[in-house]
CSV table of C-alpha atoms and ligand atoms in Angstrom, one decimal:
chain,number,residue,atom,x,y,z
B,1,UNK,CA,102.0,258.2,-31.2
B,2,UNK,CA,100.1,261.5,-31.0
B,3,UNK,CA,99.3,262.7,-27.4
B,4,UNK,CA,97.1,265.3,-25.8
B,5,UNK,CA,98.4,266.7,-22.5
B,6,UNK,CA,95.6,268.0,-20.2
B,7,UNK,CA,96.8,269.8,-17.1
B,8,UNK,CA,94.3,269.3,-14.2
B,9,UNK,CA,92.7,266.3,-15.9
B,10,UNK,CA,91.7,264.5,-12.7
B,11,UNK,CA,88.5,266.4,-12.1
B,12,UNK,CA,85.9,268.8,-13.4
B,13,UNK,CA,86.4,270.5,-16.8
B,14,UNK,CA,89.8,268.9,-17.3
B,15,UNK,CA,88.3,265.4,-16.9
B,16,UNK,CA,85.7,266.1,-19.5
B,17,UNK,CA,88.4,267.5,-21.8
B,18,UNK,CA,90.4,264.2,-21.3
B,19,UNK,CA,87.4,262.2,-22.5
B,20,UNK,CA,87.0,264.4,-25.6
B,21,UNK,CA,90.7,264.1,-26.5
B,22,UNK,CA,90.5,260.3,-26.2
B,23,UNK,CA,87.4,260.3,-28.4
B,24,UNK,CA,89.4,262.3,-30.9
B,25,UNK,CA,91.9,259.4,-31.0
B,26,UNK,CA,94.7,260.9,-28.8
B,27,UNK,CA,96.7,259.1,-26.2
B,28,UNK,CA,95.9,261.2,-23.2
B,29,UNK,CA,98.4,262.4,-20.6
B,30,UNK,CA,96.2,263.1,-17.5
B,31,UNK,CA,98.0,265.5,-15.3
B,32,UNK,CA,97.0,266.2,-11.7
B,33,UNK,CA,98.5,267.6,-8.6
B,34,UNK,CA,97.5,265.5,-5.6
B,35,UNK,CA,94.2,263.7,-6.2
B,36,UNK,CA,95.5,260.3,-7.6
B,37,UNK,CA,92.2,258.6,-6.8
B,38,UNK,CA,90.2,261.0,-9.1
B,39,UNK,CA,93.0,260.9,-11.7
B,40,UNK,CA,92.8,257.1,-11.7
B,41,UNK,CA,89.1,257.3,-12.3
B,42,UNK,CA,89.6,259.6,-15.3
B,43,UNK,CA,92.1,257.2,-16.9
B,44,UNK,CA,90.0,254.1,-16.1
B,45,UNK,CA,87.0,255.8,-17.9
B,46,UNK,CA,89.2,256.7,-20.9
B,47,UNK,CA,90.2,253.0,-21.2
B,48,UNK,CA,86.7,251.8,-20.7
B,49,UNK,CA,85.6,254.0,-23.6
B,50,UNK,CA,88.2,252.3,-25.8
B,51,UNK,CA,90.9,255.0,-25.5
B,52,UNK,CA,94.4,255.0,-23.9
B,53,UNK,CA,96.6,257.2,-21.9
B,54,UNK,CA,98.6,257.5,-18.7
B,55,UNK,CA,98.8,259.7,-15.5
B,56,UNK,CA,101.5,262.3,-15.3
B,57,UNK,CA,101.6,263.9,-11.9
B,58,UNK,CA,103.3,267.3,-11.6
B,59,UNK,CA,102.5,270.6,-9.9
B,60,UNK,CA,102.0,273.3,-12.6
B,61,UNK,CA,102.8,275.9,-9.9
B,62,UNK,CA,106.3,274.5,-9.5
B,63,UNK,CA,108.7,275.0,-12.3
B,64,UNK,CA,111.2,272.4,-11.0
B,65,UNK,CA,108.5,269.8,-10.8
B,66,UNK,CA,107.4,270.6,-14.4
B,67,UNK,CA,111.0,270.6,-15.7
B,68,UNK,CA,111.8,267.3,-14.0
B,69,UNK,CA,108.7,265.3,-14.5
B,70,UNK,CA,107.3,266.6,-17.8
B,71,UNK,CA,110.8,267.3,-19.1
B,72,UNK,CA,111.9,263.7,-18.4
B,73,UNK,CA,108.7,262.3,-20.0
B,74,UNK,CA,109.4,264.3,-23.2
B,75,UNK,CA,113.0,263.3,-23.3
B,76,UNK,CA,112.4,259.6,-22.7
B,77,UNK,CA,109.1,259.1,-24.6
B,78,UNK,CA,110.7,259.2,-28.0
B,79,UNK,CA,107.8,257.3,-29.6
B,80,UNK,CA,105.3,259.9,-28.4
B,81,UNK,CA,104.7,263.5,-29.3
B,82,UNK,CA,102.4,266.0,-27.7
B,83,UNK,CA,100.3,267.5,-30.5
B,84,UNK,CA,97.6,269.0,-28.2
B,85,UNK,CA,98.3,270.9,-25.0
B,86,UNK,CA,95.4,272.0,-22.8
B,87,UNK,CA,96.5,274.3,-20.0
B,88,UNK,CA,93.5,273.7,-17.8
B,89,UNK,CA,94.8,273.4,-14.2
B,90,UNK,CA,93.7,276.3,-12.1
B,91,UNK,CA,92.7,277.3,-8.6
B,92,UNK,CA,90.8,280.2,-7.0
B,93,UNK,CA,91.2,281.8,-3.6
B,94,UNK,CA,88.7,284.6,-3.4
B,95,UNK,CA,88.9,287.5,-1.0
B,96,UNK,CA,88.7,291.3,-1.3
B,97,UNK,CA,92.1,292.7,-2.2
B,98,UNK,CA,92.4,294.7,1.0
B,99,UNK,CA,92.5,291.4,2.9
B,100,UNK,CA,94.4,289.3,0.4
B,101,UNK,CA,97.5,287.6,1.7
B,102,UNK,CA,100.8,287.3,-0.2
B,103,UNK,CA,100.3,283.6,-0.7
B,104,UNK,CA,96.7,284.0,-2.0
B,105,UNK,CA,98.1,286.3,-4.7
B,106,UNK,CA,101.1,284.2,-5.6
B,107,UNK,CA,99.5,280.8,-5.4
B,108,UNK,CA,96.8,281.7,-7.9
B,109,UNK,CA,99.2,283.5,-10.2
B,110,UNK,CA,101.7,280.7,-10.1
B,111,UNK,CA,99.1,278.0,-10.9
B,112,UNK,CA,97.5,279.7,-13.9
B,113,UNK,CA,100.1,282.1,-15.3
B,114,UNK,CA,103.4,280.6,-14.4
B,115,UNK,CA,101.9,277.1,-15.1
B,116,UNK,CA,101.0,278.2,-18.6
B,117,UNK,CA,104.5,279.5,-19.2
B,118,UNK,CA,106.6,276.7,-17.9
B,119,UNK,CA,104.5,273.9,-19.3
B,120,UNK,CA,104.0,275.5,-22.7
B,121,UNK,CA,107.7,276.4,-23.2
B,122,UNK,CA,108.6,272.7,-22.7
B,123,UNK,CA,105.9,271.3,-25.0
B,124,UNK,CA,106.1,273.8,-27.8
B,125,UNK,CA,109.6,272.7,-29.0
B,126,UNK,CA,108.4,269.5,-30.5
B,127,UNK,CA,105.4,271.2,-32.0
B,128,UNK,CA,107.7,273.7,-33.7
B,129,UNK,CA,109.8,270.8,-35.1
B,130,UNK,CA,106.7,269.0,-36.4
B,131,UNK,CA,105.2,272.2,-37.7
B,132,UNK,CA,101.9,271.4,-36.1
B,133,UNK,CA,100.2,271.9,-32.8
B,134,UNK,CA,97.2,273.0,-30.9
B,135,UNK,CA,97.4,274.9,-27.6
B,136,UNK,CA,94.2,275.7,-25.8
B,137,UNK,CA,94.2,277.7,-22.5
B,138,UNK,CA,91.3,277.5,-20.1
B,139,UNK,CA,90.8,281.0,-18.9
B,140,UNK,CA,87.7,282.6,-17.4
B,141,UNK,CA,85.0,285.2,-17.7
B,142,UNK,CA,86.8,286.7,-14.7
B,143,UNK,CA,89.9,287.4,-16.8
B,144,UNK,CA,87.9,289.2,-19.4
B,145,UNK,CA,85.6,291.2,-17.2
B,146,UNK,CA,87.3,291.3,-13.8
B,147,UNK,CA,85.2,290.2,-10.8
B,148,UNK,CA,85.3,291.6,-7.3
B,149,UNK,CA,86.9,289.3,-4.8
B,150,UNK,CA,89.0,287.8,-7.5
B,151,UNK,CA,91.8,290.3,-8.1
B,152,UNK,CA,94.3,287.5,-8.1
B,153,UNK,CA,92.3,285.2,-10.3
B,154,UNK,CA,91.2,287.9,-12.7
B,155,UNK,CA,94.9,289.0,-13.1
B,156,UNK,CA,96.1,285.4,-13.6
B,157,UNK,CA,93.5,284.7,-16.3
B,158,UNK,CA,93.9,288.1,-18.0
B,159,UNK,CA,97.6,287.4,-18.1
B,160,UNK,CA,97.0,284.1,-19.9
B,161,UNK,CA,94.7,285.8,-22.3
B,162,UNK,CA,97.4,288.3,-23.3
B,163,UNK,CA,99.9,285.5,-23.6
B,164,UNK,CA,97.5,283.5,-25.8
B,165,UNK,CA,97.3,286.4,-28.2
B,166,UNK,CA,101.1,287.1,-28.2
B,167,UNK,CA,102.1,283.4,-28.6
B,168,UNK,CA,99.6,282.9,-31.4
B,169,UNK,CA,101.5,285.6,-33.4
B,170,UNK,CA,104.9,284.0,-32.7
B,171,UNK,CA,104.0,280.5,-33.9
B,172,UNK,CA,101.3,280.9,-36.5
B,173,UNK,CA,103.6,280.3,-39.4
B,174,UNK,CA,104.7,277.0,-37.9
B,175,UNK,CA,101.2,275.4,-38.1
B,176,UNK,CA,100.5,275.9,-34.4
B,177,UNK,CA,97.4,277.6,-33.2
B,178,UNK,CA,97.0,279.1,-29.7
B,179,UNK,CA,93.5,279.9,-28.4
B,180,UNK,CA,91.6,280.1,-25.1
B,181,UNK,CA,88.2,279.2,-23.9
B,182,UNK,CA,86.6,281.4,-21.2
B,183,UNK,CA,84.0,279.6,-19.2
B,184,UNK,CA,81.4,281.4,-17.1
B,185,UNK,CA,79.8,279.4,-14.2
B,186,UNK,CA,80.4,275.7,-14.7
B,187,UNK,CA,79.2,272.9,-12.4
B,188,UNK,CA,82.4,271.5,-10.8
B,189,UNK,CA,84.1,271.4,-7.4
B,190,UNK,CA,85.3,274.9,-7.9
B,191,UNK,CA,81.8,276.3,-8.0
B,192,UNK,CA,80.4,274.0,-5.3
B,193,UNK,CA,79.7,276.7,-2.7
B,194,UNK,CA,77.9,279.0,-5.1
B,195,UNK,CA,74.1,279.3,-5.2
B,196,UNK,CA,73.0,278.4,-8.7
B,197,UNK,CA,69.4,279.3,-8.0
B,198,UNK,CA,70.3,282.8,-7.2
B,199,UNK,CA,73.0,283.2,-9.8
B,200,UNK,CA,71.0,281.8,-12.7
B,201,UNK,CA,68.8,285.0,-12.8
B,202,UNK,CA,71.8,286.9,-14.3
B,203,UNK,CA,72.7,284.1,-16.8
B,204,UNK,CA,70.7,284.5,-20.1
B,205,UNK,CA,70.4,280.7,-20.5
B,206,UNK,CA,69.3,280.4,-16.9
B,207,UNK,CA,71.6,277.7,-15.6
B,208,UNK,CA,75.2,276.8,-14.9
B,209,UNK,CA,77.1,275.1,-17.8
B,210,UNK,CA,78.5,271.6,-17.7
B,211,UNK,CA,82.2,270.5,-18.0
B,212,UNK,CA,81.2,268.7,-21.3
B,213,UNK,CA,80.0,272.0,-22.8
B,214,UNK,CA,83.4,273.5,-22.2
B,215,UNK,CA,85.2,270.3,-23.5
B,216,UNK,CA,83.2,270.6,-26.7
B,217,UNK,CA,84.6,274.1,-27.3
B,218,UNK,CA,88.1,272.8,-26.6
B,219,UNK,CA,87.7,269.9,-29.0
B,220,UNK,CA,86.6,272.3,-31.7
B,221,UNK,CA,89.7,274.5,-31.3
B,222,UNK,CA,91.8,271.3,-31.1
B,223,UNK,CA,90.5,270.0,-34.4
B,224,UNK,CA,92.6,270.1,-37.6
B,225,UNK,CA,89.8,272.0,-39.2
B,226,UNK,CA,90.2,274.9,-36.8
B,227,UNK,CA,93.6,275.8,-38.5
B,228,UNK,CA,92.6,279.3,-39.4
B,229,UNK,CA,91.4,280.3,-35.8
B,230,UNK,CA,94.2,281.6,-33.6
B,231,UNK,CA,94.7,284.1,-30.8
B,232,UNK,CA,91.0,283.8,-30.2
B,233,UNK,CA,89.1,283.7,-26.8
B,234,UNK,CA,85.9,281.7,-27.0
B,235,UNK,CA,83.4,282.4,-24.3
B,236,UNK,CA,81.4,279.4,-22.9
B,237,UNK,CA,79.2,281.2,-20.5
B,238,UNK,CA,75.5,281.0,-21.4
B,239,UNK,CA,75.5,284.6,-22.7
B,240,UNK,CA,76.6,286.0,-19.3
B,241,UNK,CA,79.3,288.2,-20.8
B,242,UNK,CA,78.2,290.8,-23.3
U,1,LIG,P1,88.3,271.8,-10.3
U,1,LIG,O1,87.1,271.0,-10.4
U,1,LIG,O2,88.6,272.5,-9.0
U,1,LIG,O3,89.6,271.0,-10.8
U,1,LIG,C1,90.8,271.5,-10.7
U,1,LIG,C2,91.8,270.6,-11.4
U,1,LIG,O4,93.1,271.3,-11.5
U,1,LIG,C3,92.1,269.3,-10.7
U,1,LIG,O5,92.3,268.3,-11.7
U,1,LIG,C4,93.3,269.6,-9.9
U,1,LIG,O6,94.1,268.5,-9.6
U,1,LIG,C5,94.1,270.5,-10.9
U,1,LIG,N1,95.1,271.4,-10.3
U,1,LIG,C6,94.9,272.4,-9.4
U,1,LIG,N2,96.1,272.9,-9.1
U,1,LIG,C7,97.0,272.2,-9.8
U,1,LIG,C8,98.4,272.3,-9.8
U,1,LIG,N3,99.1,273.2,-9.1
U,1,LIG,N4,99.1,271.4,-10.6
U,1,LIG,C9,98.4,270.5,-11.4
U,1,LIG,N5,97.1,270.4,-11.3
U,1,LIG,C10,96.4,271.2,-10.6
U,1,LIG,O7,88.3,273.0,-11.3
U,1,LIG,P2,87.4,273.3,-12.6
U,1,LIG,O8,86.2,274.0,-12.3
U,1,LIG,O9,87.4,272.0,-13.4
U,1,LIG,O10,88.4,274.3,-13.4
U,1,LIG,C11,89.2,273.9,-14.4
U,1,LIG,C12,89.8,275.2,-15.1
U,1,LIG,O11,88.6,276.0,-15.5
U,1,LIG,C13,90.5,276.1,-14.1
U,1,LIG,O12,91.6,276.7,-14.8
U,1,LIG,C14,89.5,277.2,-13.7
U,1,LIG,O13,90.1,278.4,-13.4
U,1,LIG,C15,88.7,277.3,-15.0
U,1,LIG,N6,87.4,277.9,-14.9
U,1,LIG,C16,86.4,277.2,-14.2
U,1,LIG,C17,85.2,277.7,-14.0
U,1,LIG,C18,84.0,277.1,-13.3
U,1,LIG,O14,83.0,277.7,-13.1
U,1,LIG,N7,84.2,275.9,-12.8
U,1,LIG,C19,84.9,279.0,-14.6
U,1,LIG,C20,85.9,279.6,-15.4
U,1,LIG,C21,87.1,279.0,-15.5
U,1,LIG,P3,93.9,267.6,-8.2
U,1,LIG,O15,92.6,266.8,-8.5
U,1,LIG,O16,95.1,266.8,-8.1
U,1,LIG,O17,93.7,268.6,-7.1
């Protein structure tokens, strides 16, 4: 059975990606860290739409958790294989660098950059054996452009962008593509405190994006037809970055 693993699938962009993956016919592994209630809602909606999947709780910032929970799942689920990996889980913790605490730096880096490394390293083995796979990393405008107050977040996402380009070159010959989507301002819990009315003046399309619009870009890169696109960063930002 072909599976799509979506990290941070319980809410926001990850939830919309889970729905898209189910629509594409994948058995969806909905990862989350703590919010089982929201993760349950995602899975229930997948099933209501006629799809299938399961919850897989692990903390992407904790390599032991990843190795134990995801590693065990891979070892024991011999009838299932992860064909699509979407590294979506992420956090922000904004503050000017002069006031940034050690944990604010390391928590953000661990979640996005270490999470990418430890999850992908486990999952890629079976893709290499099958000679097919799609890896899509959810990065950010912040990682392309750098944003003040987000030195930790910009560094984490820029790190994943570099890793995307490098890994794409390592595995291209094995039928695996590695790409990233870079959202701008998207309406989710992460942007809840931001003033859309004020910020839309700087966005060419004059609004925040939706999780579904990001999921659409992920689905495109996850399709079999996107086989000749790899190492690419696709911006989904209403024209904000130019
Ligand atoms: P969100 O609404 O805050 O949701 C975050 C998701 O990530 C939740 O499912 C959460 O799980 C999960 N998560 C957080 N830390 C985790 C960990 N250590 N292990 C496993 N799961 C973890 O965020 P979002 O706006 O959808 O963002 C999704 C991705 O898009 C992130 O990588 C973010 O950086 C990126 N992004 C977002 C925007 C935006 O404007 N929203 C813009 C650019 C990039 P729980 O529910 O269990 O907490």
